[in-house]
């Protein structure tokens, strides 16, 4: 029993009801009732991880999500994330996060990962990193694919939040477990292909608005192409690296000159 995590889920479901979110969930039976598993999800919105935990409750289980370290550094969300045993990801020390995830999997936990690492601005699947396949293989557990569609309408990159009563339909589909092999590149490619098929399947039964920002170009929307989205991600990442480098240089400069302003 995990009273805090269970309470947070209860609060979240109350908020989802207040927003009028309409969930359609299929394939919950593919989430193992016991033992470890990597839950691999696509990533289109900031609220994805809050929705992705719902199918696991069919077997009364909890998912330990891998989330960026900044969420844990926050004085409000940090204590909550740690209490729910989520796993911080520090991109400057990714090895530590990976080892913690493998340990959790070996201990029989469900570990949630986003193989794309970041939100897809095009709402198409980005290229997958191999971490999900590697940690599943090392821990000796399956990979369970999951896709979410509609969450980008609630809150996504570059667009305002829509956290009021929007009555947004959100579809979640869980697929059959994939057994990882030593050929992690092939397992990663298989995972990508399976999740792309699943995503296209849930999109077929979803009502899309022509020209809407949250609809991929392939379906008649105005979201950027994958190529344009990837280019924007690269630009933002370069700016972030440059900013961190400037901040590091400024810190080193102040340390070398104790009499500098701000000391």
PDB file of C-alpha atoms in Angstrom:
ATOM      1  CA  UNK A   1       0.000   0.000   0.000  1.00  0.00           C
ATOM      2  CA  UNK A   2       1.240   3.469  -0.880  1.00  0.00           C
ATOM      3  CA  UNK A   3      -1.162   5.949   0.716  1.00  0.00           C
ATOM      4  CA  UNK A   4       0.554   9.085  -0.601  1.00  0.00           C
ATOM      5  CA  UNK A   5       0.743   7.904  -4.221  1.00  0.00           C
ATOM      6  CA  UNK A   6      -2.834   6.602  -3.983  1.00  0.00           C
ATOM      7  CA  UNK A   7      -4.004   9.952  -2.590  1.00  0.00           C
ATOM      8  CA  UNK A   8      -2.288  11.858  -5.405  1.00  0.00           C
ATOM      9  CA  UNK A   9      -4.000   9.635  -7.958  1.00  0.00           C
ATOM     10  CA  UNK A  10      -7.339  10.286  -6.272  1.00  0.00           C
ATOM     11  CA  UNK A  11      -6.761  14.050  -6.380  1.00  0.00           C
ATOM     12  CA  UNK A  12      -5.679  13.830 -10.018  1.00  0.00           C
ATOM     13  CA  UNK A  13      -8.790  11.905 -10.993  1.00  0.00           C
ATOM     14  CA  UNK A  14     -10.953  14.507  -9.275  1.00  0.00           C
ATOM     15  CA  UNK A  15      -9.220  17.222 -11.304  1.00  0.00           C
ATOM     16  CA  UNK A  16      -9.610  15.203 -14.507  1.00  0.00           C
ATOM     17  CA  UNK A  17     -13.346  14.899 -13.799  1.00  0.00           C
ATOM     18  CA  UNK A  18     -13.579  18.639 -13.150  1.00  0.00           C
ATOM     19  CA  UNK A  19     -11.910  19.238 -16.522  1.00  0.00           C
ATOM     20  CA  UNK A  20     -14.379  16.901 -18.170  1.00  0.00           C
ATOM     21  CA  UNK A  21     -11.578  14.784 -19.634  1.00  0.00           C
ATOM     22  CA  UNK A  22     -12.991  11.709 -21.333  1.00  0.00           C
ATOM     23  CA  UNK A  23     -10.657   8.722 -21.207  1.00  0.00           C
ATOM     24  CA  UNK A  24     -10.845   5.699 -23.479  1.00  0.00           C
ATOM     25  CA  UNK A  25      -8.410   3.036 -22.294  1.00  0.00           C
ATOM     26  CA  UNK A  26      -7.718  -0.328 -23.904  1.00  0.00           C
ATOM     27  CA  UNK A  27      -5.151  -3.066 -23.356  1.00  0.00           C
ATOM     28  CA  UNK A  28      -4.730  -2.700 -19.580  1.00  0.00           C
ATOM     29  CA  UNK A  29      -4.427  -6.484 -19.383  1.00  0.00           C
ATOM     30  CA  UNK A  30      -0.991  -6.218 -20.992  1.00  0.00           C
ATOM     31  CA  UNK A  31       0.463  -4.545 -17.895  1.00  0.00           C
ATOM     32  CA  UNK A  32       1.883  -7.365 -15.749  1.00  0.00           C
ATOM     33  CA  UNK A  33       0.156  -7.868 -12.406  1.00  0.00           C
ATOM     34  CA  UNK A  34       3.503  -8.651 -10.765  1.00  0.00           C
ATOM     35  CA  UNK A  35       7.169  -8.191 -11.565  1.00  0.00           C
ATOM     36  CA  UNK A  36       9.136  -5.481 -13.298  1.00  0.00           C
ATOM     37  CA  UNK A  37       8.483  -3.992 -16.716  1.00  0.00           C
ATOM     38  CA  UNK A  38       9.514  -0.953 -18.710  1.00  0.00           C
ATOM     39  CA  UNK A  39       6.440   1.084 -19.702  1.00  0.00           C
ATOM     40  CA  UNK A  40       7.423   2.925 -22.903  1.00  0.00           C
ATOM     41  CA  UNK A  41       5.221   5.891 -23.876  1.00  0.00           C
ATOM     42  CA  UNK A  42       5.016   8.480 -26.612  1.00  0.00           C
ATOM     43  CA  UNK A  43       5.286  12.104 -25.522  1.00  0.00           C
ATOM     44  CA  UNK A  44       3.050  14.876 -26.863  1.00  0.00           C
ATOM     45  CA  UNK A  45       2.147  16.931 -23.784  1.00  0.00           C
ATOM     46  CA  UNK A  46       3.278  17.991 -20.328  1.00  0.00           C
ATOM     47  CA  UNK A  47       0.517  16.001 -18.620  1.00  0.00           C
ATOM     48  CA  UNK A  48       1.338  12.655 -20.253  1.00  0.00           C
ATOM     49  CA  UNK A  49       2.822  11.036 -17.166  1.00  0.00           C
ATOM     50  CA  UNK A  50      -0.258  11.872 -15.086  1.00  0.00           C
ATOM     51  CA  UNK A  51      -2.493  10.089 -17.590  1.00  0.00           C
ATOM     52  CA  UNK A  52      -0.140   7.179 -18.296  1.00  0.00           C
ATOM     53  CA  UNK A  53      -0.441   5.868 -14.764  1.00  0.00           C
ATOM     54  CA  UNK A  54      -4.185   5.230 -15.086  1.00  0.00           C
ATOM     55  CA  UNK A  55      -4.045   1.867 -16.933  1.00  0.00           C
ATOM     56  CA  UNK A  56      -1.705   0.413 -14.276  1.00  0.00           C
ATOM     57  CA  UNK A  57      -4.397   0.884 -11.633  1.00  0.00           C
ATOM     58  CA  UNK A  58      -6.404  -1.931 -13.272  1.00  0.00           C
ATOM     59  CA  UNK A  59      -3.958  -4.251 -11.491  1.00  0.00           C
ATOM     60  CA  UNK A  60      -3.503  -1.862  -8.549  1.00  0.00           C
ATOM     61  CA  UNK A  61       0.057  -1.058  -9.557  1.00  0.00           C
ATOM     62  CA  UNK A  62       2.066   2.173  -9.643  1.00  0.00           C
ATOM     63  CA  UNK A  63       4.520   3.388 -12.277  1.00  0.00           C
ATOM     64  CA  UNK A  64       7.841   4.962 -11.286  1.00  0.00           C
ATOM     65  CA  UNK A  65       8.406   7.588 -13.951  1.00  0.00           C
ATOM     66  CA  UNK A  66      11.800   8.793 -15.092  1.00  0.00           C
ATOM     67  CA  UNK A  67      11.557  12.600 -15.075  1.00  0.00           C
ATOM     68  CA  UNK A  68      14.025  15.426 -15.527  1.00  0.00           C
ATOM     69  CA  UNK A  69      15.966  16.478 -12.457  1.00  0.00           C
ATOM     70  CA  UNK A  70      14.521  20.010 -12.513  1.00  0.00           C
ATOM     71  CA  UNK A  71      11.130  18.625 -11.433  1.00  0.00           C
ATOM     72  CA  UNK A  72      12.784  17.109  -8.353  1.00  0.00           C
ATOM     73  CA  UNK A  73      14.644  20.358  -7.598  1.00  0.00           C
ATOM     74  CA  UNK A  74      11.372  22.263  -7.293  1.00  0.00           C
ATOM     75  CA  UNK A  75      10.451  22.842  -3.642  1.00  0.00           C
ATOM     76  CA  UNK A  76       6.821  21.832  -4.247  1.00  0.00           C
ATOM     77  CA  UNK A  77       6.977  19.005  -6.805  1.00  0.00           C
ATOM     78  CA  UNK A  78      10.317  17.624  -5.613  1.00  0.00           C
ATOM     79  CA  UNK A  79       9.154  16.130  -2.285  1.00  0.00           C
ATOM     80  CA  UNK A  80       6.064  14.708  -4.005  1.00  0.00           C
ATOM     81  CA  UNK A  81       8.093  13.051  -6.767  1.00  0.00           C
ATOM     82  CA  UNK A  82      10.466  11.503  -4.249  1.00  0.00           C
ATOM     83  CA  UNK A  83       7.596  10.282  -2.056  1.00  0.00           C
ATOM     84  CA  UNK A  84       6.135   8.486  -5.080  1.00  0.00           C
ATOM     85  CA  UNK A  85       9.573   6.941  -5.806  1.00  0.00           C
ATOM     86  CA  UNK A  86       9.925   8.449  -9.252  1.00  0.00           C
ATOM     87  CA  UNK A  87      13.423   8.515 -10.733  1.00  0.00           C
ATOM     88  CA  UNK A  88      15.260  11.805 -11.432  1.00  0.00           C
ATOM     89  CA  UNK A  89      17.115  12.097 -14.719  1.00  0.00           C
ATOM     90  CA  UNK A  90      20.168  14.338 -14.689  1.00  0.00           C
ATOM     91  CA  UNK A  91      21.396  14.549 -18.275  1.00  0.00           C
ATOM     92  CA  UNK A  92      24.815  15.448 -16.920  1.00  0.00           C
ATOM     93  CA  UNK A  93      24.930  12.152 -14.992  1.00  0.00           C
ATOM     94  CA  UNK A  94      22.650   9.885 -16.994  1.00  0.00           C
ATOM     95  CA  UNK A  95      24.451   6.761 -15.800  1.00  0.00           C
ATOM     96  CA  UNK A  96      23.153   7.228 -12.246  1.00  0.00           C
ATOM     97  CA  UNK A  97      19.549   7.501 -13.465  1.00  0.00           C
ATOM     98  CA  UNK A  98      19.973   4.418 -15.632  1.00  0.00           C
ATOM     99  CA  UNK A  99      21.348   2.350 -12.728  1.00  0.00           C
ATOM    100  CA  UNK A 100      18.516   3.428 -10.446  1.00  0.00           C
ATOM    101  CA  UNK A 101      15.973   2.433 -13.082  1.00  0.00           C
ATOM    102  CA  UNK A 102      17.550  -1.001 -13.544  1.00  0.00           C
ATOM    103  CA  UNK A 103      17.588  -1.531  -9.768  1.00  0.00           C
ATOM    104  CA  UNK A 104      13.886  -0.615  -9.576  1.00  0.00           C
ATOM    105  CA  UNK A 105      13.046  -3.003 -12.412  1.00  0.00           C
ATOM    106  CA  UNK A 106      14.949  -5.843 -10.756  1.00  0.00           C
ATOM    107  CA  UNK A 107      13.026  -5.105  -7.566  1.00  0.00           C
ATOM    108  CA  UNK A 108       9.785  -5.731  -9.463  1.00  0.00           C
ATOM    109  CA  UNK A 109       8.755  -2.136 -10.197  1.00  0.00           C
ATOM    110  CA  UNK A 110       7.100  -0.695 -13.306  1.00  0.00           C
ATOM    111  CA  UNK A 111       9.354   2.041 -14.687  1.00  0.00           C
ATOM    112  CA  UNK A 112       7.861   4.581 -17.095  1.00  0.00           C
ATOM    113  CA  UNK A 113      10.090   6.042 -19.811  1.00  0.00           C
ATOM    114  CA  UNK A 114       9.661   8.321 -22.817  1.00  0.00           C
ATOM    115  CA  UNK A 115      12.002   6.902 -25.506  1.00  0.00           C
ATOM    116  CA  UNK A 116      11.717  10.183 -27.427  1.00  0.00           C
ATOM    117  CA  UNK A 117      13.125  11.955 -24.319  1.00  0.00           C
ATOM    118  CA  UNK A 118      11.217  15.150 -25.067  1.00  0.00           C
ATOM    119  CA  UNK A 119       7.795  16.258 -26.274  1.00  0.00           C
ATOM    120  CA  UNK A 120       7.245  15.825 -30.004  1.00  0.00           C
ATOM    121  CA  UNK A 121       6.281  19.197 -31.481  1.00  0.00           C
ATOM    122  CA  UNK A 122       5.041  17.483 -34.658  1.00  0.00           C
ATOM    123  CA  UNK A 123       2.993  14.967 -32.603  1.00  0.00           C
ATOM    124  CA  UNK A 124       4.554  12.228 -34.723  1.00  0.00           C
ATOM    125  CA  UNK A 125       6.935   9.764 -33.070  1.00  0.00           C
ATOM    126  CA  UNK A 126      10.453  11.142 -32.866  1.00  0.00           C
ATOM    127  CA  UNK A 127      13.533   8.946 -33.099  1.00  0.00           C
ATOM    128  CA  UNK A 128      13.800   6.643 -30.064  1.00  0.00           C
ATOM    129  CA  UNK A 129      16.790   6.427 -27.737  1.00  0.00           C
ATOM    130  CA  UNK A 130      17.911   2.909 -26.848  1.00  0.00           C
ATOM    131  CA  UNK A 131      17.677   3.311 -23.063  1.00  0.00           C
ATOM    132  CA  UNK A 132      14.348   1.491 -22.702  1.00  0.00           C
ATOM    133  CA  UNK A 133      15.642  -1.567 -24.558  1.00  0.00           C
ATOM    134  CA  UNK A 134      18.972  -1.588 -22.735  1.00  0.00           C
ATOM    135  CA  UNK A 135      17.525  -1.316 -19.225  1.00  0.00           C
ATOM    136  CA  UNK A 136      14.849  -3.939 -19.952  1.00  0.00           C
ATOM    137  CA  UNK A 137      17.504  -6.353 -21.222  1.00  0.00           C
ATOM    138  CA  UNK A 138      19.818  -5.752 -18.266  1.00  0.00           C
ATOM    139  CA  UNK A 139      16.997  -6.154 -15.741  1.00  0.00           C
ATOM    140  CA  UNK A 140      15.504  -9.160 -17.534  1.00  0.00           C
ATOM    141  CA  UNK A 141      12.031  -7.640 -17.903  1.00  0.00           C
ATOM    142  CA  UNK A 142       9.650  -6.971 -20.843  1.00  0.00           C
ATOM    143  CA  UNK A 143       8.887  -3.642 -22.500  1.00  0.00           C
ATOM    144  CA  UNK A 144       5.206  -2.700 -22.524  1.00  0.00           C
ATOM    145  CA  UNK A 145       4.366  -0.157 -25.277  1.00  0.00           C
ATOM    146  CA  UNK A 146       1.765   2.515 -24.535  1.00  0.00           C
ATOM    147  CA  UNK A 147       0.459   5.370 -26.657  1.00  0.00           C
ATOM    148  CA  UNK A 148      -1.516   8.422 -25.586  1.00  0.00           C
ATOM    149  CA  UNK A 149      -3.464  10.677 -27.928  1.00  0.00           C
ATOM    150  CA  UNK A 150      -5.270  13.914 -27.151  1.00  0.00           C
ATOM    151  CA  UNK A 151      -3.133  15.020 -24.207  1.00  0.00           C
ATOM    152  CA  UNK A 152      -1.427  17.630 -26.411  1.00  0.00           C
ATOM    153  CA  UNK A 153      -4.739  19.493 -26.447  1.00  0.00           C
ATOM    154  CA  UNK A 154      -4.496  20.066 -22.698  1.00  0.00           C
ATOM    155  CA  UNK A 155      -0.929  21.405 -22.499  1.00  0.00           C
ATOM    156  CA  UNK A 156       1.977  21.110 -24.889  1.00  0.00           C
ATOM    157  CA  UNK A 157       5.071  22.993 -26.012  1.00  0.00           C
ATOM    158  CA  UNK A 158       4.526  26.418 -27.489  1.00  0.00           C
ATOM    159  CA  UNK A 159       0.805  26.653 -26.735  1.00  0.00           C
ATOM    160  CA  UNK A 160      -1.262  27.918 -23.770  1.00  0.00           C
ATOM    161  CA  UNK A 161      -2.510  25.541 -21.096  1.00  0.00           C
ATOM    162  CA  UNK A 162      -6.142  24.461 -21.368  1.00  0.00           C
ATOM    163  CA  UNK A 163      -6.710  23.258 -17.809  1.00  0.00           C
ATOM    164  CA  UNK A 164     -10.330  24.341 -17.497  1.00  0.00           C
ATOM    165  CA  UNK A 165     -13.379  22.264 -18.346  1.00  0.00           C
ATOM    166  CA  UNK A 166     -12.543  21.385 -21.932  1.00  0.00           C
ATOM    167  CA  UNK A 167     -14.207  17.938 -22.198  1.00  0.00           C
ATOM    168  CA  UNK A 168     -11.154  16.771 -24.122  1.00  0.00           C
ATOM    169  CA  UNK A 169     -11.165  13.113 -25.200  1.00  0.00           C
ATOM    170  CA  UNK A 170      -7.911  11.289 -24.389  1.00  0.00           C
ATOM    171  CA  UNK A 171      -7.195   7.824 -25.727  1.00  0.00           C
ATOM    172  CA  UNK A 172      -4.682   5.461 -24.106  1.00  0.00           C
ATOM    173  CA  UNK A 173      -3.768   2.128 -25.675  1.00  0.00           C
ATOM    174  CA  UNK A 174      -1.485  -0.480 -24.109  1.00  0.00           C
ATOM    175  CA  UNK A 175       0.161  -3.049 -26.351  1.00  0.00           C
ATOM    176  CA  UNK A 176       1.469  -6.569 -25.864  1.00  0.00           C
ATOM    177  CA  UNK A 177       4.832  -6.862 -24.074  1.00  0.00           C
ATOM    178  CA  UNK A 178       8.005  -6.981 -26.159  1.00  0.00           C
ATOM    179  CA  UNK A 179      10.880  -9.211 -25.075  1.00  0.00           C
ATOM    180  CA  UNK A 180      14.206  -7.360 -25.434  1.00  0.00           C
ATOM    181  CA  UNK A 181      17.153  -9.021 -27.144  1.00  0.00           C
ATOM    182  CA  UNK A 182      20.900  -8.469 -27.171  1.00  0.00           C
ATOM    183  CA  UNK A 183      20.398  -6.546 -30.415  1.00  0.00           C
ATOM    184  CA  UNK A 184      19.123  -3.437 -28.635  1.00  0.00           C
ATOM    185  CA  UNK A 185      19.049  -1.392 -31.849  1.00  0.00           C
ATOM    186  CA  UNK A 186      16.664  -3.939 -33.353  1.00  0.00           C
ATOM    187  CA  UNK A 187      14.536  -4.015 -30.194  1.00  0.00           C
ATOM    188  CA  UNK A 188      14.367  -0.215 -30.256  1.00  0.00           C
ATOM    189  CA  UNK A 189      13.337  -0.255 -33.920  1.00  0.00           C
ATOM    190  CA  UNK A 190      10.680  -2.882 -33.168  1.00  0.00           C
ATOM    191  CA  UNK A 191       9.353  -0.795 -30.267  1.00  0.00           C
ATOM    192  CA  UNK A 192       9.156   2.290 -32.505  1.00  0.00           C
ATOM    193  CA  UNK A 193       7.330   0.373 -35.249  1.00  0.00           C
ATOM    194  CA  UNK A 194       4.845  -1.176 -32.814  1.00  0.00           C
ATOM    195  CA  UNK A 195       4.096   2.162 -31.133  1.00  0.00           C
ATOM    196  CA  UNK A 196       3.723   3.936 -34.484  1.00  0.00           C
ATOM    197  CA  UNK A 197       1.161   1.338 -35.576  1.00  0.00           C
ATOM    198  CA  UNK A 198      -0.677   1.677 -32.260  1.00  0.00           C
ATOM    199  CA  UNK A 199      -0.670   5.475 -32.549  1.00  0.00           C
ATOM    200  CA  UNK A 200      -2.115   5.383 -36.061  1.00  0.00           C
ATOM    201  CA  UNK A 201      -4.794   2.975 -34.866  1.00  0.00           C
ATOM    202  CA  UNK A 202      -6.025   5.248 -32.073  1.00  0.00           C
ATOM    203  CA  UNK A 203      -5.892   8.265 -34.391  1.00  0.00           C
ATOM    204  CA  UNK A 204      -8.254   6.558 -36.848  1.00  0.00           C
ATOM    205  CA  UNK A 205     -11.128   6.719 -34.394  1.00  0.00           C
ATOM    206  CA  UNK A 206     -10.372  10.236 -33.127  1.00  0.00           C
ATOM    207  CA  UNK A 207     -12.086  13.356 -34.426  1.00  0.00           C
ATOM    208  CA  UNK A 208      -9.455  15.790 -35.689  1.00  0.00           C
ATOM    209  CA  UNK A 209     -10.074  19.462 -36.470  1.00  0.00           C
ATOM    210  CA  UNK A 210      -8.759  20.550 -39.852  1.00  0.00           C
ATOM    211  CA  UNK A 211      -5.920  23.030 -39.448  1.00  0.00           C
ATOM    212  CA  UNK A 212      -5.749  22.691 -35.649  1.00  0.00           C
ATOM    213  CA  UNK A 213      -2.354  23.216 -34.020  1.00  0.00           C
ATOM    214  CA  UNK A 214      -2.609  19.891 -32.163  1.00  0.00           C
ATOM    215  CA  UNK A 215      -3.185  17.832 -35.314  1.00  0.00           C
ATOM    216  CA  UNK A 216      -0.208  16.455 -37.299  1.00  0.00           C
ATOM    217  CA  UNK A 217       0.202  17.615 -40.884  1.00  0.00           C
ATOM    218  CA  UNK A 218      -0.391  14.028 -42.004  1.00  0.00           C
ATOM    219  CA  UNK A 219      -3.941  14.316 -40.621  1.00  0.00           C
ATOM    220  CA  UNK A 220      -4.661  17.793 -41.992  1.00  0.00           C
ATOM    221  CA  UNK A 221      -3.433  19.856 -39.048  1.00  0.00           C
ATOM    222  CA  UNK A 222      -1.058  22.796 -38.747  1.00  0.00           C
ATOM    223  CA  UNK A 223       1.514  21.175 -36.469  1.00  0.00           C
ATOM    224  CA  UNK A 224       5.058  21.503 -37.840  1.00  0.00           C
ATOM    225  CA  UNK A 225       6.527  18.694 -39.900  1.00  0.00           C
ATOM    226  CA  UNK A 226       8.800  16.288 -38.064  1.00  0.00           C
ATOM    227  CA  UNK A 227      11.807  17.819 -39.842  1.00  0.00           C
ATOM    228  CA  UNK A 228      10.845  21.356 -38.806  1.00  0.00           C
ATOM    229  CA  UNK A 229      10.081  20.200 -35.273  1.00  0.00           C
ATOM    230  CA  UNK A 230      13.435  18.443 -34.965  1.00  0.00           C
ATOM    231  CA  UNK A 231      15.214  21.567 -36.218  1.00  0.00           C
ATOM    232  CA  UNK A 232      13.450  23.677 -33.583  1.00  0.00           C
ATOM    233  CA  UNK A 233      14.389  21.173 -30.877  1.00  0.00           C
ATOM    234  CA  UNK A 234      18.023  21.377 -31.990  1.00  0.00           C
ATOM    235  CA  UNK A 235      17.938  25.179 -31.878  1.00  0.00           C
ATOM    236  CA  UNK A 236      16.440  25.234 -28.382  1.00  0.00           C
ATOM    237  CA  UNK A 237      18.950  22.636 -27.149  1.00  0.00           C
ATOM    238  CA  UNK A 238      21.850  24.687 -28.546  1.00  0.00           C
ATOM    239  CA  UNK A 239      20.570  27.805 -26.791  1.00  0.00           C
ATOM    240  CA  UNK A 240      20.217  25.850 -23.538  1.00  0.00           C
ATOM    241  CA  UNK A 241      23.787  24.550 -23.777  1.00  0.00           C
ATOM    242  CA  UNK A 242      25.120  28.028 -24.516  1.00  0.00           C
ATOM    243  CA  UNK A 243      23.229  29.487 -21.550  1.00  0.00           C
ATOM    244  CA  UNK A 244      24.549  26.821 -19.186  1.00  0.00           C
ATOM    245  CA  UNK A 245      28.070  27.405 -20.465  1.00  0.00           C
ATOM    246  CA  UNK A 246      27.741  31.144 -19.807  1.00  0.00           C
ATOM    247  CA  UNK A 247      26.402  30.468 -16.321  1.00  0.00           C
ATOM    248  CA  UNK A 248      29.248  28.057 -15.616  1.00  0.00           C
ATOM    249  CA  UNK A 249      31.819  30.592 -16.807  1.00  0.00           C
ATOM    250  CA  UNK A 250      30.254  33.294 -14.635  1.00  0.00           C
ATOM    251  CA  UNK A 251      30.345  31.024 -11.559  1.00  0.00           C
ATOM    252  CA  UNK A 252      33.978  30.159 -12.174  1.00  0.00           C
ATOM    253  CA  UNK A 253      34.757  33.837 -12.686  1.00  0.00           C
ATOM    254  CA  UNK A 254      33.170  34.821  -9.372  1.00  0.00           C
ATOM    255  CA  UNK A 255      34.986  31.996  -7.587  1.00  0.00           C
ATOM    256  CA  UNK A 256      38.302  33.189  -8.998  1.00  0.00           C
ATOM    257  CA  UNK A 257      37.587  36.789  -7.933  1.00  0.00           C
ATOM    258  CA  UNK A 258      36.053  36.834  -4.409  1.00  0.00           C
ATOM    259  CA  UNK A 259      35.786  40.612  -4.561  1.00  0.00           C
ATOM    260  CA  UNK A 260      33.560  40.588  -7.617  1.00  0.00           C
ATOM    261  CA  UNK A 261      29.988  41.933  -7.332  1.00  0.00           C
ATOM    262  CA  UNK A 262      27.586  39.395  -5.891  1.00  0.00           C
ATOM    263  CA  UNK A 263      30.181  37.795  -3.624  1.00  0.00           C
TER     264      UNK A 263
END
